[in-house]
PDB file of C-alpha atoms and ligand atoms in Angstrom:
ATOM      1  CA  UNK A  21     -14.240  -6.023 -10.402  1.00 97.00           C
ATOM      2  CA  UNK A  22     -12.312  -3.386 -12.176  1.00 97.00           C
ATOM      3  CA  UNK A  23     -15.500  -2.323 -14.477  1.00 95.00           C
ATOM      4  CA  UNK A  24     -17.715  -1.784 -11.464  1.00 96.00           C
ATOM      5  CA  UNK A  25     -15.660  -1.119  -7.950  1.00 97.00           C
ATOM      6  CA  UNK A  26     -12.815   1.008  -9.428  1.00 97.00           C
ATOM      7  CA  UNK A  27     -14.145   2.558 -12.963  1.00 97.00           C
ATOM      8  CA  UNK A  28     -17.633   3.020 -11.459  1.00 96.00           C
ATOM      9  CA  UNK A  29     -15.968   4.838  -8.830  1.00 96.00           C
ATOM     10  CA  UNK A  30     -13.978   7.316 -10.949  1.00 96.00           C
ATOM     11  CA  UNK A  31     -11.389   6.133 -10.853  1.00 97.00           C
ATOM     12  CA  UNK A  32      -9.119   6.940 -14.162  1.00 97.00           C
ATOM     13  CA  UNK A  33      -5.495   6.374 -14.733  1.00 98.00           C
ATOM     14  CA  UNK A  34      -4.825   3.804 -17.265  1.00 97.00           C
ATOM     15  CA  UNK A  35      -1.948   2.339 -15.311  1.00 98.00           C
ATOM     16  CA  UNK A  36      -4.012   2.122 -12.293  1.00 98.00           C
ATOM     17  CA  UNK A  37      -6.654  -0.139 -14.153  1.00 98.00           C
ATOM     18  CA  UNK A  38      -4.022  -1.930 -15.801  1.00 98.00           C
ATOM     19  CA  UNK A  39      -2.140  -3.068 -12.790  1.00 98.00           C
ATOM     20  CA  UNK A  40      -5.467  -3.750 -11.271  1.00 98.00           C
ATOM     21  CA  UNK A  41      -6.646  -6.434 -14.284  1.00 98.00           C
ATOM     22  CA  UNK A  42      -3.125  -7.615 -14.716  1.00 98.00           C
ATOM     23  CA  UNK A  43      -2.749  -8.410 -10.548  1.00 98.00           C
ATOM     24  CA  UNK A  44      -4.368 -12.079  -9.927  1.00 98.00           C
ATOM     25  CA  UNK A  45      -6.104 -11.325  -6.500  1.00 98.00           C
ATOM     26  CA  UNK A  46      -7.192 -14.641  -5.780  1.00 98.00           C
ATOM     27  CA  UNK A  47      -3.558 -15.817  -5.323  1.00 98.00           C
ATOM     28  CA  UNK A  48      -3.220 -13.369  -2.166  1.00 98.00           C
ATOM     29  CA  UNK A  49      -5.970 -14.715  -0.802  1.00 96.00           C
ATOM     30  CA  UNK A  50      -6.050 -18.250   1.479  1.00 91.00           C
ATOM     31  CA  UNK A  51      -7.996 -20.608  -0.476  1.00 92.00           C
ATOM     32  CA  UNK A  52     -10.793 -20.664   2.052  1.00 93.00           C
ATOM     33  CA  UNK A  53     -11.920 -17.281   0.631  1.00 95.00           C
ATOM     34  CA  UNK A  54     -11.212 -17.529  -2.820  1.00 95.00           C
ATOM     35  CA  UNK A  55     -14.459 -17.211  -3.839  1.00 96.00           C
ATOM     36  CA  UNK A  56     -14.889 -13.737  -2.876  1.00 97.00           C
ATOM     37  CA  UNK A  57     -11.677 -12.703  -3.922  1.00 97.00           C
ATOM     38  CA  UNK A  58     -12.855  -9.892  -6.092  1.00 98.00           C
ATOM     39  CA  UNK A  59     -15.420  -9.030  -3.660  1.00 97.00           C
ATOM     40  CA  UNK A  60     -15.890  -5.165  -3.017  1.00 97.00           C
ATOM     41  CA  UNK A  61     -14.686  -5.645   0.324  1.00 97.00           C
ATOM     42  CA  UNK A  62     -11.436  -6.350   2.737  1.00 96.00           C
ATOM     43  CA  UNK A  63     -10.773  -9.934   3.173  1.00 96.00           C
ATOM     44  CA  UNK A  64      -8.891 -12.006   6.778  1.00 95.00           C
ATOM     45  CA  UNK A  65      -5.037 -13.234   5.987  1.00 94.00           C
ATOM     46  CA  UNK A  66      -3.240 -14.840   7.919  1.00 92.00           C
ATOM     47  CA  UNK A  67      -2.208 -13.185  11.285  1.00 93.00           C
ATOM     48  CA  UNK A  68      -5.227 -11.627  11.890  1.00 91.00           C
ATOM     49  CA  UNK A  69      -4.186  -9.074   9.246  1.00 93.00           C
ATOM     50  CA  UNK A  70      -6.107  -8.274   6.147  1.00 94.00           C
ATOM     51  CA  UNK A  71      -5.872  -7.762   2.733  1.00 96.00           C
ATOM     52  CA  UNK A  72      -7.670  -4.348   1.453  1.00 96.00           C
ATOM     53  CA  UNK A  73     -10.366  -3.974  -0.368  1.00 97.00           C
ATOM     54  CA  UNK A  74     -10.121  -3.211  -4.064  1.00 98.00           C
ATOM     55  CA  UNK A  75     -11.496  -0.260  -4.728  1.00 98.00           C
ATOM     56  CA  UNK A  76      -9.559   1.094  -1.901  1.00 98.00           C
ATOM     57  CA  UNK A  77      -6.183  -0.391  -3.440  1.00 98.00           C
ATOM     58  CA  UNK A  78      -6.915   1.600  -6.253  1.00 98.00           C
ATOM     59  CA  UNK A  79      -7.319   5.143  -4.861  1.00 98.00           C
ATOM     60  CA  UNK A  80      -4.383   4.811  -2.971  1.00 98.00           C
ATOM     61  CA  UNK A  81      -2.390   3.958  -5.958  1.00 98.00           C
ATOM     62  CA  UNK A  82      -3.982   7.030  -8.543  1.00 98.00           C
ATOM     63  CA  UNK A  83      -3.218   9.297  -5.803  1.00 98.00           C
ATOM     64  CA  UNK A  84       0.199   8.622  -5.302  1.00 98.00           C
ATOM     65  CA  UNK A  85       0.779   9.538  -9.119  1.00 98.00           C
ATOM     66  CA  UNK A  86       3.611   6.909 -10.161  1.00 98.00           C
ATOM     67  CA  UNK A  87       4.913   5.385 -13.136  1.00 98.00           C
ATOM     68  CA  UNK A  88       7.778   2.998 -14.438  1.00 98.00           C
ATOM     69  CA  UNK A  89      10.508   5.260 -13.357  1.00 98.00           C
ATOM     70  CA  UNK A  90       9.147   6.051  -9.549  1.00 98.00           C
ATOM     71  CA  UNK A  91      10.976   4.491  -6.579  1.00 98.00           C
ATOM     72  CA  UNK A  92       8.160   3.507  -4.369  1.00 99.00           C
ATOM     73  CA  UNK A  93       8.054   2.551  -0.684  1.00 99.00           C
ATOM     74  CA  UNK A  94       4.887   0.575   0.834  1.00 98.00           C
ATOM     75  CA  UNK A  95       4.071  -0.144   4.671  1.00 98.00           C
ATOM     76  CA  UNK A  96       2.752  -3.080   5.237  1.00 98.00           C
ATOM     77  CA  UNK A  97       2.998  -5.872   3.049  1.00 98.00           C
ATOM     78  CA  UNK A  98       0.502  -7.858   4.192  1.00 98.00           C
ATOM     79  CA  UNK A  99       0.014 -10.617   1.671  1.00 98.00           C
ATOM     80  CA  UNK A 100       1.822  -8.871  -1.007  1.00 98.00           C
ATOM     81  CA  UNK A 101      -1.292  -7.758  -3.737  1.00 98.00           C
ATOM     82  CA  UNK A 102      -0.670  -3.805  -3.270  1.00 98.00           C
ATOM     83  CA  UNK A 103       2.855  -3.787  -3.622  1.00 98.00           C
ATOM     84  CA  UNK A 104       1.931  -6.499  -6.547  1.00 98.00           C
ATOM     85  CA  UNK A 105      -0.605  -3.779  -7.948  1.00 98.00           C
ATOM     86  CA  UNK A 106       2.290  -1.130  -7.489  1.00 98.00           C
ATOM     87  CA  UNK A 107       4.966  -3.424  -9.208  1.00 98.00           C
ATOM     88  CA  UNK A 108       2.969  -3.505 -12.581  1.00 98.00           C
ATOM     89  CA  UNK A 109       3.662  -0.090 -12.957  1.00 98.00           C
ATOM     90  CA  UNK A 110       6.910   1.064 -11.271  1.00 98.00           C
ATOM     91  CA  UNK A 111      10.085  -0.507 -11.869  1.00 98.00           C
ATOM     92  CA  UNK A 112      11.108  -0.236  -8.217  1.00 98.00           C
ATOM     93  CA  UNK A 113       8.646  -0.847  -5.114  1.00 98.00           C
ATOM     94  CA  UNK A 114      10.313  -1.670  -1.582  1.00 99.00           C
ATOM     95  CA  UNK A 115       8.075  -2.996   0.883  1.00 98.00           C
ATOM     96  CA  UNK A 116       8.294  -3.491   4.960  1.00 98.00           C
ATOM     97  CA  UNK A 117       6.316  -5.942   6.799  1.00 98.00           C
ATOM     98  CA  UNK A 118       6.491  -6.053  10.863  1.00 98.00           C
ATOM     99  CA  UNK A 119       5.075  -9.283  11.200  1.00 98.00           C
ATOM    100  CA  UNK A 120       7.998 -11.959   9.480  1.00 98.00           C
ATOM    101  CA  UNK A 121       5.705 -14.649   8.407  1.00 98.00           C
ATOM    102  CA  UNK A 122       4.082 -12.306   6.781  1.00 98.00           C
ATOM    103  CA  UNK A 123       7.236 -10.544   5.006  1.00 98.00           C
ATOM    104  CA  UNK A 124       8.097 -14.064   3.731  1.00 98.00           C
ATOM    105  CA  UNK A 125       4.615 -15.658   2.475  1.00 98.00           C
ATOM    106  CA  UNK A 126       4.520 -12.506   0.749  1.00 98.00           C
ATOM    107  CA  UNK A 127       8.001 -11.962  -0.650  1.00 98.00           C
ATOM    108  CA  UNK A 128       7.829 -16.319  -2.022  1.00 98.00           C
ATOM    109  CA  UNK A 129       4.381 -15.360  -3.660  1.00 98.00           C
ATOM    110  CA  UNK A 130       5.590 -12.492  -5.284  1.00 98.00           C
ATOM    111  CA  UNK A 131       8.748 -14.374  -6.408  1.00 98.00           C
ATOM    112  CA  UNK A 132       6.943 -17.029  -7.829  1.00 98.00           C
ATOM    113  CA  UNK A 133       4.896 -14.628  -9.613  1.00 98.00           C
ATOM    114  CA  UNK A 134       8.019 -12.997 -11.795  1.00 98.00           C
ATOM    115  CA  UNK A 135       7.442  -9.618  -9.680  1.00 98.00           C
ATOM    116  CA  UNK A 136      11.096  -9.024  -9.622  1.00 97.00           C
ATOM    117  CA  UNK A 137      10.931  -5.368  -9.028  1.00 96.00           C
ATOM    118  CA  UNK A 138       9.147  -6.139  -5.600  1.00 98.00           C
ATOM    119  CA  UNK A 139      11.586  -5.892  -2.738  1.00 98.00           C
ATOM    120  CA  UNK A 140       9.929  -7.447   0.598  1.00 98.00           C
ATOM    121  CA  UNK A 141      11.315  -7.201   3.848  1.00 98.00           C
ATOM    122  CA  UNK A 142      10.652  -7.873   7.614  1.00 98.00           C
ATOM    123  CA  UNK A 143      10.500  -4.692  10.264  1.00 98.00           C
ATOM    124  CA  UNK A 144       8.960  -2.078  11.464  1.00 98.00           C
ATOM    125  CA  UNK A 145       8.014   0.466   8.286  1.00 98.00           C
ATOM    126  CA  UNK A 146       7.698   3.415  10.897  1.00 98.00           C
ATOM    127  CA  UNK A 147      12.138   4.037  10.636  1.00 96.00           C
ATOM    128  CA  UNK A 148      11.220   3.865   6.743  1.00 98.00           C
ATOM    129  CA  UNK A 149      14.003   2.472   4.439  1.00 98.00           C
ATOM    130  CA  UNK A 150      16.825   4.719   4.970  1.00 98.00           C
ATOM    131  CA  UNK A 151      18.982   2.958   2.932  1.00 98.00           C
ATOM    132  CA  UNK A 152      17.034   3.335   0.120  1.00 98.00           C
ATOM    133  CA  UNK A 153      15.249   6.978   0.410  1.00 98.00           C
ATOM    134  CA  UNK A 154      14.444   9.069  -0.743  1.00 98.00           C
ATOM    135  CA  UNK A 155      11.259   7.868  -2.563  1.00 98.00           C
ATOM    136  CA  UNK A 156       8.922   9.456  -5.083  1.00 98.00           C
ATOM    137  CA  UNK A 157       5.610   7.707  -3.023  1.00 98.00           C
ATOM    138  CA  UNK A 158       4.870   6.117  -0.005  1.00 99.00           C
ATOM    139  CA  UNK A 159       2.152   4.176   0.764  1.00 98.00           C
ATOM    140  CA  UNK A 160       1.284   3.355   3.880  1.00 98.00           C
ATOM    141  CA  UNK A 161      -1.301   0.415   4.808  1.00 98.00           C
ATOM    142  CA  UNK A 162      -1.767   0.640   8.511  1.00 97.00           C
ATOM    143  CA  UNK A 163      -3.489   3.105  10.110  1.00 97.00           C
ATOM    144  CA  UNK A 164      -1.096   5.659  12.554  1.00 97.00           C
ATOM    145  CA  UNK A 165      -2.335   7.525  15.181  1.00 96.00           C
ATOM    146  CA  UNK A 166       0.396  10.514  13.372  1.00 96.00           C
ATOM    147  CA  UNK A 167       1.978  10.612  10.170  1.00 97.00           C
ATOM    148  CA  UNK A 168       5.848   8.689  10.988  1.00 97.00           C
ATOM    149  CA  UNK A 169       8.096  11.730  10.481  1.00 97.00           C
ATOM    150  CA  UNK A 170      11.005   9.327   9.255  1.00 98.00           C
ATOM    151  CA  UNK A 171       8.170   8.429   6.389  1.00 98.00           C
ATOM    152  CA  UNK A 172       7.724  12.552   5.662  1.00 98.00           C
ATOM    153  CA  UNK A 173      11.751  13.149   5.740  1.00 97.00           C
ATOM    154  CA  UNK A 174      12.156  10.195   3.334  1.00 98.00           C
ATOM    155  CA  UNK A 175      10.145  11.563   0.868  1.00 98.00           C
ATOM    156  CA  UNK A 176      11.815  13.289  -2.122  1.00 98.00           C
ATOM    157  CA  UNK A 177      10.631  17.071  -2.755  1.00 97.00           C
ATOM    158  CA  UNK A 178       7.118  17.025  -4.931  1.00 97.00           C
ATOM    159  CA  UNK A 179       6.762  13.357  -3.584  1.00 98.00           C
ATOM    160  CA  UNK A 180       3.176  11.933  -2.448  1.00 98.00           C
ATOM    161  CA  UNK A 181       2.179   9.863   0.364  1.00 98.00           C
ATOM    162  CA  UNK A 182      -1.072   8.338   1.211  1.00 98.00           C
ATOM    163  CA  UNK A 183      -1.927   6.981   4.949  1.00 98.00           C
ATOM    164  CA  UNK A 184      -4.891   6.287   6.670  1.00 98.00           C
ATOM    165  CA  UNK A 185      -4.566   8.601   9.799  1.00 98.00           C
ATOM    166  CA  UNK A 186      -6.226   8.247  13.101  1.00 97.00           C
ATOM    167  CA  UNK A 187      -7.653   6.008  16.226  1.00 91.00           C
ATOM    168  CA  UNK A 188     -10.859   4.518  15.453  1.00 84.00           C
ATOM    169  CA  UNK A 189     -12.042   6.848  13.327  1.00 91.00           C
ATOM    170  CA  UNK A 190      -9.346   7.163  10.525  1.00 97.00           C
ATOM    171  CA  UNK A 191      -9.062   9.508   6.871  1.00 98.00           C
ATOM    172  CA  UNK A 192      -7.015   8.517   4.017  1.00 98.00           C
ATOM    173  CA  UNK A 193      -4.580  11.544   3.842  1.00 98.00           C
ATOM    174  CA  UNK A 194      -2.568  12.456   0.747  1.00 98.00           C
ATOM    175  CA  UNK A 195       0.450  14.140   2.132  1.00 98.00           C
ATOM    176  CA  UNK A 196       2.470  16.064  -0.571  1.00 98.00           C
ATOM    177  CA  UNK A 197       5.837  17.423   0.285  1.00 98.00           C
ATOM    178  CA  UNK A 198       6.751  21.091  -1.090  1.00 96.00           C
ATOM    179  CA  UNK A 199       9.738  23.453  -0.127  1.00 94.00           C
ATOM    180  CA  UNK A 200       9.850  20.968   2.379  1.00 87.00           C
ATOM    181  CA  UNK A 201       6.962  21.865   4.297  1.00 94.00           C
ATOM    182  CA  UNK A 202       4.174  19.017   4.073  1.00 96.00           C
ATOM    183  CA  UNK A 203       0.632  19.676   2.422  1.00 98.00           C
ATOM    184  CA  UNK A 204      -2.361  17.300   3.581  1.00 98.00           C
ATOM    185  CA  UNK A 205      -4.935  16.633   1.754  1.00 98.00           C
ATOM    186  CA  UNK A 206      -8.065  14.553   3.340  1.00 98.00           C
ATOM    187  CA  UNK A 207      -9.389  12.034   0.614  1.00 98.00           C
ATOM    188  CA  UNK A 208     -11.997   8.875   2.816  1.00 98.00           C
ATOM    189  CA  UNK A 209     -12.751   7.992   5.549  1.00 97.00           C
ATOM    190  CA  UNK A 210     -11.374   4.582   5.896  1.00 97.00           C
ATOM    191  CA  UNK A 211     -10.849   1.601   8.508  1.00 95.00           C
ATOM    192  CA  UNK A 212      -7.489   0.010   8.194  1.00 96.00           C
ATOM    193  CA  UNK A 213      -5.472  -2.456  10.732  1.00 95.00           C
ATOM    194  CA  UNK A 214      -3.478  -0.114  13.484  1.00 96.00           C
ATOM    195  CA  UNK A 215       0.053   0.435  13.017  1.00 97.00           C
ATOM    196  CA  UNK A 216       2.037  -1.239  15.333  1.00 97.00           C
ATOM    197  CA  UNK A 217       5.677  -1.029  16.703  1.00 97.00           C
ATOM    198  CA  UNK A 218       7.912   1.656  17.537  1.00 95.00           C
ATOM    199  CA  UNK A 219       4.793   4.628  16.396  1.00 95.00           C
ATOM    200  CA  UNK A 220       2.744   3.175  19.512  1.00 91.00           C
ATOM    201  CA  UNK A 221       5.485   3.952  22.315  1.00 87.00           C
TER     202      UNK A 221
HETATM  203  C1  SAM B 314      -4.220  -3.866   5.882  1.00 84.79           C
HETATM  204  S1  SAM B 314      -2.841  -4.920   6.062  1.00 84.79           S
HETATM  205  C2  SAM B 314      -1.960  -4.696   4.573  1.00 84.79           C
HETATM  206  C3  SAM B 314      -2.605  -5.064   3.305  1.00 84.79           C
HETATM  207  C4  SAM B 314      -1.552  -5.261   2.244  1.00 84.79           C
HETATM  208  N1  SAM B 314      -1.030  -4.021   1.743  1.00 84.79           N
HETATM  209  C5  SAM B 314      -2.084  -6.155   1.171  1.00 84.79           C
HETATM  210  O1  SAM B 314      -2.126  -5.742   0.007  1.00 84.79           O
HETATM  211  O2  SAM B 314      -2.416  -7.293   1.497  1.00 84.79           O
HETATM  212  C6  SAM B 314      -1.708  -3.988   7.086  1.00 84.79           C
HETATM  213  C7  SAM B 314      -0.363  -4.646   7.285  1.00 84.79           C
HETATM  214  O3  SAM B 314       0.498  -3.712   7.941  1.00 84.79           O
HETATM  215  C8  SAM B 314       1.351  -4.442   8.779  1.00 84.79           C
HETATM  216  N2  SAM B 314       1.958  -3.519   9.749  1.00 84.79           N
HETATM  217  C9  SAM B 314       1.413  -2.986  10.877  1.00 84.79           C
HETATM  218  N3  SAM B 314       2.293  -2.164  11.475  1.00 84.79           N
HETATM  219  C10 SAM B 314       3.419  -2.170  10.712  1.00 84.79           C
HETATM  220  C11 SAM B 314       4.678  -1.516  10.815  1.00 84.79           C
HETATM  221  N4  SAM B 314       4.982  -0.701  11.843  1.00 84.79           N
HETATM  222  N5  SAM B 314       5.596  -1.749   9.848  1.00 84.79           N
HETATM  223  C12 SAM B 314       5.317  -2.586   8.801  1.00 84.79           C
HETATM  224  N6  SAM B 314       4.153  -3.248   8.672  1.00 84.79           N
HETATM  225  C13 SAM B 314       3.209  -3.024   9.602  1.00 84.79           C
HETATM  226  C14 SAM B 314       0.435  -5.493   9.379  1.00 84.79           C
HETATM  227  O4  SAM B 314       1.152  -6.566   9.943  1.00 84.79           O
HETATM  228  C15 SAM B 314      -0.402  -5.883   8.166  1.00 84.79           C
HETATM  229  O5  SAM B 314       0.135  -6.971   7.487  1.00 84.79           O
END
């Protein structure tokens, strides 16, 4: 998987192809499609969500530019592999999950799996963690018709977020925050699960 989705794709950092050896994808997946775990493409989980596919995992994480010391935020758990992929290399990931079943398949897998840096919970990731903030990256893994503002003001200064942006047709955007102003960078297009909650009223 790693040799010829993510290398033969360019992409470079070390940590990055690490995390991405070290995760073991097929445990995120329900047994029925084990056998295409490391598959180059997004697999059903439970809820009618899904997990994303590799190579995609990937880019999101080199772009967000983290290592062992960055505080980093996810949206959307799902069944736990990004913010598993994330975990190998930062010391402190925090991750929100809207749908509760979800948040605690995910946070029990995790657990089991020693990621002790991984901190799951249930809600809507649109507020953000305010409790928590402000974060050196945010990754966000549900697409949003606009980029949350509580996820932009939650962002330290020089911090990076990626987030697939859009209705039907959606980008990957890699939103970097300077002198508080926002820069956006468009990186894919993409097709991600719609955000839900609070960003749709
Ligand atoms: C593409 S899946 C996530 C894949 C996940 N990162 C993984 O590695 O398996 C998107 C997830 O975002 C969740 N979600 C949607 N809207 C949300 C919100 N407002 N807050 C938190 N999670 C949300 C969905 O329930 C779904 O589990």
């Amino acid at each position: 998987m790693v040799e010829t989705q993510i290398i033969g794709r360019n992409i470079s950092d070390k940590n990055v192809l690490e995390a991405m050896r070290s995760v073991p994808r097929h445990l995120f997946v329900s047994k029925k499609y084990r056998s295409g775990a490391y598959a180059d493409h997004p697999l059903p989980i439970e809820q009618n969500q899904t997990i994303s596919q590799p190579y995609i995992v990937a880019i999101m994480t080199e772009l967000i530019q983290i290592d062992s010391s960055s505080k980093v935020l996810e949206i959307g758990t799902g069944s736990g592999y990004q913010a598993a992929v994330l975990g190998e290399i930062s010391d402190s990931v925090y991750s929100i999950e809207i749908i509760p079943e979800l948040a605690d398949r995910a946070a029990e897998l995790l657990d089991s799996l020693n990621y002790n840096t991984v901190h799951v919970k249930a809600g809507d990731g649109y507020k953000g963690w305010p409790e928590i903030a402000p974060f050196d990256a945010i990754v966000v893994t549900a697409a949003a018709p606009e980029i949350p503002q509580p996820l932009v003001d939650q962002l330290k200064e020089d911090g990076r977020m990626v987030i697939p942006v859009g209705e039907g047709y959606q980008e990957l955007l890699l939103i970097i925050k300077k002198n508080d102003e926002i820069i956006k960078k468009s990186i894919i297009p993409v097709r991600f699960v719609p955000m839900t909650g609070e960003i749709l009223k």
